[in-house]
Short mmCIF file of C-alpha atoms in Angstrom, two decimals:
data_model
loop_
_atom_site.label_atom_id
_atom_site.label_comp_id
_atom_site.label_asym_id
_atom_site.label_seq_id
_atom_site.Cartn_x
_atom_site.Cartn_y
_atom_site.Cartn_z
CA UNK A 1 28.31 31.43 8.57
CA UNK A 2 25.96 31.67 5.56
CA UNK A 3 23.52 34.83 5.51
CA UNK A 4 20.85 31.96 4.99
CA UNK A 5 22.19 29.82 8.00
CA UNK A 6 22.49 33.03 9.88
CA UNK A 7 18.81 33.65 8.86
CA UNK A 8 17.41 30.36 9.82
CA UNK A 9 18.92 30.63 13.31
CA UNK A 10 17.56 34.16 13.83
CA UNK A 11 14.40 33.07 13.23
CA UNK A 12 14.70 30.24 15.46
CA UNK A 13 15.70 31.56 18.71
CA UNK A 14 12.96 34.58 17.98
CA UNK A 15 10.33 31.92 18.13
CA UNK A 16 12.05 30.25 20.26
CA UNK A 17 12.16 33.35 23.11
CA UNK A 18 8.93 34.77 22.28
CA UNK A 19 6.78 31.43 22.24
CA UNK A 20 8.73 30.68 25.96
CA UNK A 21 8.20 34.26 27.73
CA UNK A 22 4.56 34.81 26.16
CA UNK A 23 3.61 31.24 26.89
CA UNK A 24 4.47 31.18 30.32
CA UNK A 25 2.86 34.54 30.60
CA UNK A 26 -0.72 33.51 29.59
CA UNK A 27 -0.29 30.01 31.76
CA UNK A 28 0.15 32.66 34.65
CA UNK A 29 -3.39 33.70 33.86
CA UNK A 30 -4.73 29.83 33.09
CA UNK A 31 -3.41 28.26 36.30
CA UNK A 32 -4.37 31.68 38.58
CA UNK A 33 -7.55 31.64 36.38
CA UNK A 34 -7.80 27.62 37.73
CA UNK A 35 -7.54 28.07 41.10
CA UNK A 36 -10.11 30.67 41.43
CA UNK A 37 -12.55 28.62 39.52
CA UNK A 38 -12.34 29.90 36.25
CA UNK A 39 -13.41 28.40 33.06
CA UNK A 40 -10.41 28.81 30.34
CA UNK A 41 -12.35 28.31 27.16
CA UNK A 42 -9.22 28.16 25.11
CA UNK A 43 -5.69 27.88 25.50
CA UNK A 44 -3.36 28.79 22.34
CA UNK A 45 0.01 28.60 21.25
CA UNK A 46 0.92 30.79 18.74
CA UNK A 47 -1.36 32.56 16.36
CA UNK A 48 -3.32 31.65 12.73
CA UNK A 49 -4.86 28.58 11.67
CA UNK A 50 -5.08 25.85 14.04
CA UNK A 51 -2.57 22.91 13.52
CA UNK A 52 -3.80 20.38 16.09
CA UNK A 53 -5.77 20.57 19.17
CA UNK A 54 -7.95 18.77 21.84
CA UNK A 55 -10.22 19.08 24.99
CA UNK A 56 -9.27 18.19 28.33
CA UNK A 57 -11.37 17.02 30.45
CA UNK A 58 -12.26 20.44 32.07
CA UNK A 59 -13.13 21.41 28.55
CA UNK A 60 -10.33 23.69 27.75
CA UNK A 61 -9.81 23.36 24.46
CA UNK A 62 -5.82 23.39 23.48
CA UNK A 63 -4.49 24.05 20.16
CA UNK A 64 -1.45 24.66 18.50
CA UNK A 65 -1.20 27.20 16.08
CA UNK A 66 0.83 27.71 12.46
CA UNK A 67 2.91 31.05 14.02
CA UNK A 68 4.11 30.38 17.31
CA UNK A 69 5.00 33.42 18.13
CA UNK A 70 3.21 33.42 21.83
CA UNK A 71 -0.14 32.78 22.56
CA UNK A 72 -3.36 33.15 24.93
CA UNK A 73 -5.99 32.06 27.23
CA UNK A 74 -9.36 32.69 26.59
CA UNK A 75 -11.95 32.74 30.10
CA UNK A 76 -15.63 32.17 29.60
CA UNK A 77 -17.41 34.84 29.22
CA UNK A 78 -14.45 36.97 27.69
CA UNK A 79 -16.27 37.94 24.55
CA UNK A 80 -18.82 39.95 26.49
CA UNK A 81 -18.18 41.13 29.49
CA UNK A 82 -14.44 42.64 28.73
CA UNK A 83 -15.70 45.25 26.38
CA UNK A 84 -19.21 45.77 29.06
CA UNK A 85 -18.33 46.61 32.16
CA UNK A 86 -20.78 48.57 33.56
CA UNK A 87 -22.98 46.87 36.46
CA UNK A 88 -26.19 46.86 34.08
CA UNK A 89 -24.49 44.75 31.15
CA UNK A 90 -23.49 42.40 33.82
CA UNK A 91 -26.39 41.39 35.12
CA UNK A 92 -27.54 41.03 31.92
CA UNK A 93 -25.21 38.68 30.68
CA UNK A 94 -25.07 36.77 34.13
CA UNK A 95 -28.95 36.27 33.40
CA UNK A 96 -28.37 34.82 29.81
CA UNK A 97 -25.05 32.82 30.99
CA UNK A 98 -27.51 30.84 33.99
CA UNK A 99 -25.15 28.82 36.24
CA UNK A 100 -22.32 29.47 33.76
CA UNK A 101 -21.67 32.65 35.36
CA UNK A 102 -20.02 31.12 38.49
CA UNK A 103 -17.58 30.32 36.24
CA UNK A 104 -17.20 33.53 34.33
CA UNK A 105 -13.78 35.52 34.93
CA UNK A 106 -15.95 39.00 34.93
CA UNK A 107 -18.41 37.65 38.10
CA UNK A 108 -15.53 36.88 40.33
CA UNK A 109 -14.80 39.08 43.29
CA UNK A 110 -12.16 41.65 42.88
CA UNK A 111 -9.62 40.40 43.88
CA UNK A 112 -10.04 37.25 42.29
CA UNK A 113 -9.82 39.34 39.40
CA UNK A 114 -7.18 41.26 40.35
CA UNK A 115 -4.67 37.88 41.26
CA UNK A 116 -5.69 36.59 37.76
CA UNK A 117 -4.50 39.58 35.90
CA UNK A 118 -1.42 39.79 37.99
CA UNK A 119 -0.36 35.98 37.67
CA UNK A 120 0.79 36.98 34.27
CA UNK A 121 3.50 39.27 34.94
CA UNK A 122 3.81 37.06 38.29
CA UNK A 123 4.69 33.99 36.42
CA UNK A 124 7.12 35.98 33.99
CA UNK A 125 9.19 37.00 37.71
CA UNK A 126 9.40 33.02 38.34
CA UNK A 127 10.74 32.00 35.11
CA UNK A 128 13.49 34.44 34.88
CA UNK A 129 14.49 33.66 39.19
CA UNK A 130 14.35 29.96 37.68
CA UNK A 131 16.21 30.20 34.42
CA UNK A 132 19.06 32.46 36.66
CA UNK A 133 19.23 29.58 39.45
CA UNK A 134 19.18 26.83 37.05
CA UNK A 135 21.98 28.06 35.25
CA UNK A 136 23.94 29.28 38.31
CA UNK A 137 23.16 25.56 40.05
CA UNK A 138 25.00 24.10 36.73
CA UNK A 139 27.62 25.96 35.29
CA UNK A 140 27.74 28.60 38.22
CA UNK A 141 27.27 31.96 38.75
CA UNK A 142 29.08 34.56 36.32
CA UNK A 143 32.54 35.66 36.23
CA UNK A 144 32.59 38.31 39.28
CA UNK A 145 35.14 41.47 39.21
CA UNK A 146 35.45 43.62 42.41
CA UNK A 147 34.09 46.76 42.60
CA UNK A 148 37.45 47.90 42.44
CA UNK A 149 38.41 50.97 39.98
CA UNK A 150 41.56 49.24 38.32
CA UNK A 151 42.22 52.53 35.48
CA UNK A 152 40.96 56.09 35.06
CA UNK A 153 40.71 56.60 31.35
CA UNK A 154 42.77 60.08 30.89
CA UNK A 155 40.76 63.36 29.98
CA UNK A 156 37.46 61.55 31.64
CA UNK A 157 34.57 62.22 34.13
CA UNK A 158 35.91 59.82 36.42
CA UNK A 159 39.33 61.57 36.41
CA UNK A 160 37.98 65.25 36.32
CA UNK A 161 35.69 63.84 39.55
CA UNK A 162 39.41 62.61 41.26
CA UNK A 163 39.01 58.66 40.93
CA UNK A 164 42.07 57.37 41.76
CA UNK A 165 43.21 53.60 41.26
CA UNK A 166 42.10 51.22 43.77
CA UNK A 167 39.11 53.01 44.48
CA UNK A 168 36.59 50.46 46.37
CA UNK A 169 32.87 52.20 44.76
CA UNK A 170 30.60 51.18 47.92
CA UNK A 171 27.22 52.95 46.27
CA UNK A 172 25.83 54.65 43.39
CA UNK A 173 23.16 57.29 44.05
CA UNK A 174 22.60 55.46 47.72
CA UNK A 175 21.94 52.09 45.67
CA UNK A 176 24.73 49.46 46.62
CA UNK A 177 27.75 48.55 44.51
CA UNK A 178 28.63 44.57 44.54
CA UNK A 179 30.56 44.03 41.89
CA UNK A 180 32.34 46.26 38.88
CA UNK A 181 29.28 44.90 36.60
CA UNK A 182 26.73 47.06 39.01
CA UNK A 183 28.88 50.28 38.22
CA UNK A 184 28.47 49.71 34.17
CA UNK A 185 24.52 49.01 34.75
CA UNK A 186 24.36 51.88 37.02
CA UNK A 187 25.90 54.02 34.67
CA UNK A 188 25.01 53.15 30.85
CA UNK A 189 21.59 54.81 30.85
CA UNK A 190 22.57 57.80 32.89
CA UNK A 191 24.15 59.96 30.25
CA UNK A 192 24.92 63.40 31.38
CA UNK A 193 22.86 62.75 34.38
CA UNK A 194 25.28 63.78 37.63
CA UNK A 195 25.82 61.09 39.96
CA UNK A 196 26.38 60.44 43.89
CA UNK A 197 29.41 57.67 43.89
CA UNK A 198 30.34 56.74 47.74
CA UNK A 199 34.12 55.22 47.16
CA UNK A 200 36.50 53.66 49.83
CA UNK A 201 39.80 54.99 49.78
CA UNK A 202 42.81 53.90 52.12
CA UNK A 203 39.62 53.01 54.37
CA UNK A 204 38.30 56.42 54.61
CA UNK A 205 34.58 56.72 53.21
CA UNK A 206 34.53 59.67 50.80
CA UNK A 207 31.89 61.03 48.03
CA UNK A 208 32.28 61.66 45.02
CA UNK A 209 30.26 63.21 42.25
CA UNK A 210 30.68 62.69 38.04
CA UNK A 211 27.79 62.99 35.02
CA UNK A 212 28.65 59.89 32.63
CA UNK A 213 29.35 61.35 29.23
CA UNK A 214 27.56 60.18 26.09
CA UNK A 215 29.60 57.62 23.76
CA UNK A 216 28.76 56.19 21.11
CA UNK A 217 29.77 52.27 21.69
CA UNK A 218 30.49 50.13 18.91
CA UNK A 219 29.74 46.58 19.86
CA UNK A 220 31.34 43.34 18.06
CA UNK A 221 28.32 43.22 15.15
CA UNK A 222 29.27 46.51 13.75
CA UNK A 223 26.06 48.17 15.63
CA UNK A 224 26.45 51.43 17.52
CA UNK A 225 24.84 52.37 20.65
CA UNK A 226 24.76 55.64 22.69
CA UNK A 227 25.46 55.08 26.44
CA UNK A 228 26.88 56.48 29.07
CA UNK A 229 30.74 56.26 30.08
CA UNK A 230 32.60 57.07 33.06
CA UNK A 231 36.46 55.90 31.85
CA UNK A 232 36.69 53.78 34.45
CA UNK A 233 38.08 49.91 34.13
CA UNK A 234 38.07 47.29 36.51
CA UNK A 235 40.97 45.84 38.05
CA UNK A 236 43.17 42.97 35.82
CA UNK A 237 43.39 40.47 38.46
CA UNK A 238 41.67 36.68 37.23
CA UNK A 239 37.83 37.26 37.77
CA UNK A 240 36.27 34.50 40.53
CA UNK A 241 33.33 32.56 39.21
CA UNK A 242 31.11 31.53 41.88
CA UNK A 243 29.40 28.08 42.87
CA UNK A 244 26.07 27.34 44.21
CA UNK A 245 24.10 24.63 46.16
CA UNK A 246 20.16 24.88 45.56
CA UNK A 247 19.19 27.57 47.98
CA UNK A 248 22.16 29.51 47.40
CA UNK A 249 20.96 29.65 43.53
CA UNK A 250 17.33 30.02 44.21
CA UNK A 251 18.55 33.60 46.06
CA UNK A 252 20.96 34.49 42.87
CA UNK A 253 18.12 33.89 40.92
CA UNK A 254 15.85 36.47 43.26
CA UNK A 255 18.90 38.52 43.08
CA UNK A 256 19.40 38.87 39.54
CA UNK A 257 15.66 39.17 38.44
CA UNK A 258 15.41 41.92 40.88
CA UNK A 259 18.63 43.90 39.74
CA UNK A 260 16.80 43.41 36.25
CA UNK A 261 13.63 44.79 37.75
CA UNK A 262 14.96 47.32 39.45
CA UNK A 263 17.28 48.87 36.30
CA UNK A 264 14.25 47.99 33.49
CA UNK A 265 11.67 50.12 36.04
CA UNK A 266 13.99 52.70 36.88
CA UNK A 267 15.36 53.35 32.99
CA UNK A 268 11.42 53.25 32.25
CA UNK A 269 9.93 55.62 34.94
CA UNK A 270 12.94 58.17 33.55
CA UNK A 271 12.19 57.85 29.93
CA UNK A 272 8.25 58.53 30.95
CA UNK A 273 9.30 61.68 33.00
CA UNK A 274 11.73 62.90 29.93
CA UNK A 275 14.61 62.66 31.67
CA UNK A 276 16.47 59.69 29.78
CA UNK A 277 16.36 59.52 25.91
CA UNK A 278 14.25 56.24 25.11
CA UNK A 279 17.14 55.32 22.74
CA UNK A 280 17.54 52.03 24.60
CA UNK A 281 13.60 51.03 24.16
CA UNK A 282 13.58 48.21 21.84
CA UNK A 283 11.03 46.18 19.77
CA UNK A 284 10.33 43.03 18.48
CA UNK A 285 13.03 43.42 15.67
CA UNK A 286 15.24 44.56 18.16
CA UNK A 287 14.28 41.23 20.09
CA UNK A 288 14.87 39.45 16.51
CA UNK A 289 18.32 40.96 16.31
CA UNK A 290 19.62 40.21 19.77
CA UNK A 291 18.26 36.16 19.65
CA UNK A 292 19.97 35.88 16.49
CA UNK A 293 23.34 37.62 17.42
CA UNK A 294 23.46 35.43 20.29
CA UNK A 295 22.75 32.38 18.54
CA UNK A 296 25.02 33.57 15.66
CA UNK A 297 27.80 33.98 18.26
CA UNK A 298 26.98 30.94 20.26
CA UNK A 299 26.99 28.13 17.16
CA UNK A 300 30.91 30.06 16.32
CA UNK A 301 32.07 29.59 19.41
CA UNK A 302 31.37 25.99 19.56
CA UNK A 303 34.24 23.80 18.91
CA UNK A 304 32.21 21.36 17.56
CA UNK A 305 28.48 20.43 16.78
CA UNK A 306 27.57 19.08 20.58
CA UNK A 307 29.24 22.20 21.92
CA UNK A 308 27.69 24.34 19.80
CA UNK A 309 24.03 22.79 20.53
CA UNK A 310 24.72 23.64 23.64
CA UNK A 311 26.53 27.07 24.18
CA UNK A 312 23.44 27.65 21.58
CA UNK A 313 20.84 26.84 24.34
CA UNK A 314 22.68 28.27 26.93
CA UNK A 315 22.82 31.20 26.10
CA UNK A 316 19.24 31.60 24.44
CA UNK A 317 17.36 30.27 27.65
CA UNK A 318 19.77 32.88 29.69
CA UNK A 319 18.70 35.73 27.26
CA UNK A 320 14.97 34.56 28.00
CA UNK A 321 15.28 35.12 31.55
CA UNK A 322 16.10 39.02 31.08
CA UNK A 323 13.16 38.71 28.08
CA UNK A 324 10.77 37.42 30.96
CA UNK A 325 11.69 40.37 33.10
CA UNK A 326 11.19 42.88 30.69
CA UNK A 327 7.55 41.42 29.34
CA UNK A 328 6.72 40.79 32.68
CA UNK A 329 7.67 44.64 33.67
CA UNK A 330 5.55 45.89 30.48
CA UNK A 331 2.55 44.39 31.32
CA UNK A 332 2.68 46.22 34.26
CA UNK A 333 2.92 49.53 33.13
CA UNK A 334 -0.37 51.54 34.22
CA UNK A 335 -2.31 51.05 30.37
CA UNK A 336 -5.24 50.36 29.96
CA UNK A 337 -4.91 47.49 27.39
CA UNK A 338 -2.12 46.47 28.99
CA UNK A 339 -2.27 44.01 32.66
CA UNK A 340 -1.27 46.82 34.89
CA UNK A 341 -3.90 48.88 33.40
CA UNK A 342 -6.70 46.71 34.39
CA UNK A 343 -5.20 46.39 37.80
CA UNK A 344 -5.40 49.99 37.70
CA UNK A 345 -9.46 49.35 37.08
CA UNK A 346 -9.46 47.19 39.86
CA UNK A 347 -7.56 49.74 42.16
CA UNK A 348 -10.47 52.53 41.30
CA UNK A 349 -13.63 49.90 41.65
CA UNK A 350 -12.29 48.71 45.09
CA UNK A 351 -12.32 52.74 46.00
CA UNK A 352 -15.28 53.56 44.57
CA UNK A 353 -17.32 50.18 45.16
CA UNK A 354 -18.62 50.23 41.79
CA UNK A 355 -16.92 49.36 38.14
CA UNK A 356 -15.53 52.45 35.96
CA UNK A 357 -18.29 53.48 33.53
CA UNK A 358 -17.93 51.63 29.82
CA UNK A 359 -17.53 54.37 28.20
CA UNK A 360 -14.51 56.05 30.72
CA UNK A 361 -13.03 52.49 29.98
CA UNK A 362 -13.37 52.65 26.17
CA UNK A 363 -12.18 56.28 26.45
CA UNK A 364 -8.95 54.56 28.55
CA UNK A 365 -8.61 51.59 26.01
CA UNK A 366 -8.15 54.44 23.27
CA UNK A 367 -5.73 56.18 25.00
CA UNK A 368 -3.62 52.85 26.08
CA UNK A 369 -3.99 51.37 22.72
CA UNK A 370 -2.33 54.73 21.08
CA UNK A 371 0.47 54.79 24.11
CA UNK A 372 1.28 51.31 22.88
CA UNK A 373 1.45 51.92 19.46
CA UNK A 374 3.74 55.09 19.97
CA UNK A 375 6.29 53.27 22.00
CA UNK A 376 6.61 50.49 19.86
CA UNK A 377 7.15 53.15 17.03
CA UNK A 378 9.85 54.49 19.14
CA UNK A 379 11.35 51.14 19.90
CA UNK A 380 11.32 49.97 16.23
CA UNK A 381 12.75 53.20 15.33
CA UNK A 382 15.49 52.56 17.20
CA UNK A 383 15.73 48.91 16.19
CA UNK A 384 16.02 50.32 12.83
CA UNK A 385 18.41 53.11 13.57
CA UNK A 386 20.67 50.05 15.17
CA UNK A 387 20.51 47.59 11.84
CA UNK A 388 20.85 50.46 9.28
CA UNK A 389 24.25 51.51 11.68
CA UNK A 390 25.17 48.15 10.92
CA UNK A 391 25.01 48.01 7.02
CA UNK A 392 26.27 51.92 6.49
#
């Protein structure tokens, strides 16, 4: 493929992931915003000059924008009241809003407040347990291996800890082991870190113990990655694809966004505590580069136009799904600017009975606004580090 055809499709499925996670996202916080009786002033996709828009009949003004690269939902009263908090400032601007102030976002009760803030990350959980049913419900769930150790790489950690072919790994530091896929996720991030592996051997239950050893992975792009390795493979028998009816995919769906969950939060919490390198933390350009491998990938492996259209979408809506997980999962994170920092707010005023002070929340919106920038430093680094591995 062309470097400009290669260009115009990395650019595409950017937009076309970001505008569908972050979109989502902020019409977690309209519809919550809705039900509690919220005026949304504004509703925008994408950023920069307006290229059309109109007012519903609630008087939500909607408008598409020239950058559609996500988007957000403005609440009455937003301009005010989010940057004065303190009870005083309230009633101030309750007194100047007049009846309007029913249906300000800052005069609901807490937890009011609280389920609109949450619905964002909320409705990030849903798309990613729907994209993973849909696709299971119509092409089926993915190729499943055993959790079956088929080789022991000679001169490894899984050989020095006495893995033995035919190995059946049961759990991984007390989490359970379904399929050979659960022992690479358990293990990637987890370099040099020593590990609990409960195996089943000749059924006898037995423990083992082994510290993953840092590699440096080439992938298929020329990219190189640090992660953890074990030197075990799986076994070479034909890998079983599943099929689903509706409820069975609605619970692979719950399955698979929490397994994302559960590794994003756990990799996270460890990088916080300096325990993990953040090597793995990527940014926006390391968003960019992943959409447009896959799409790059995708359109090649298409035999011809229809199938690549398709493996194309496929692929890019399945990528979205772990996308949604991971915005979802930041916007949790305890920061102030961030969702999960006002929920954090919310967590002191229902203690106290009173709002934090305005200035110990512009004191907090300092300090999350300079936590944010550093770790998307760190993740762009790292984006970089990836693309420059590329080229040299």
């Amino acid at each position: 493929m062309s470097l400009i055809g290669t260009g115009f499709l990395t650019i595409f499925s950017f937009v076309f992931l970001i505008s569908i996670v972050v979109v989502i996202h902020e019409l977690g916080h309209y519809w919550a915003g809705r039900i509690c009786g919220v005026h949304a002033e504004a509703f925008s996709m994408g950023f920069g000059p307006t290229i059309a828009s109109w007012r519903d009949k609630r008087g939500t003004v909607w408008r598409i924008a020239a950058f559609p690269l996500g988007g957000y939902v403005k609440f009455l009263g937003d301009a005010g009241a989010a940057s004065e908090p303190d009870t005083e400032k309230l009633e101030e601007i309750r007194k100047r809003m007049g009846p309007d102030a029913d249906r300000c976002y800052h005069f609901k009760p807490l937890w009011q407040r609280a389920f609109v803030t949450a619905a964002g990350p909320i409705a990030n959980f849903i798309l990613a347990i729907f994209i993973f049913a849909s696709l299971a419900l119509a092409l089926g769930g993915p190729a499943y291996q055993p959790p079956v150790v088929g080789t022991v790489a000679e001169d490894s950690a899984a050989a020095d800890a006495g893995f033995q072919v035919g190995d059946r790994i049961v759990a991984i530091n007390g989490t359970g082991i379904d399929s050979f896929d659960d022992i690479v996720t358990e293990v990637v991030w987890r370099p040099g870190e020593e590990m609990r592996f409960d195996i089943e051997r000749a059924g006898e239950m037995m423990v083992l113990r082994a510290a993953p050893r840092s590699t440096e992975v080439e992938d298929r792009f020329g990219g190189t990655r640090t992660l953890g390795r074990i030197g075990l493979g799986s076994v070479t028998t034909p890998p079983l694809r599943d099929s689903y009816n509706p409820i069975t995919a609605i619970g692979y769906g719950v399955d698979r966004t929490w397994t994302a969950v559960s590794m994003t939060a756990r990799y996270v919490i460890r990088v916080v505590t300096g325990r993990v390198s953040p090597e793995l933390l990527n940014g926006p350009v390391g968003i960019a580069t992943a959409a447009g491998q896959t799409a790059v990938t995708s359109v090649e492996a298409g035999g011809n136009a229809g199938e690549s259209t398709f493996l194309l979408l496929v692929n890019l809506v399945h990528l979205a799904g772990f996308l949604s997980v991971g915005l979802g999962l930041v916007n949790l994170l305890p920061i102030p600017i961030l969702d999960g920092g006002h929920l954090v707010y919310y967590a002191y005023e229902a203690v106290a009975r009173r709002p934090l002070s305005m200035k110990a929340q512009a004191i907090g919106f300092r300090v999350g606004l300079a936590l944010v920038l550093g770790m998307m430093l760190v993740a762009t680094w790292n984006d970089l580090n990836y693309l420059l591995g590329q080229i040299f």
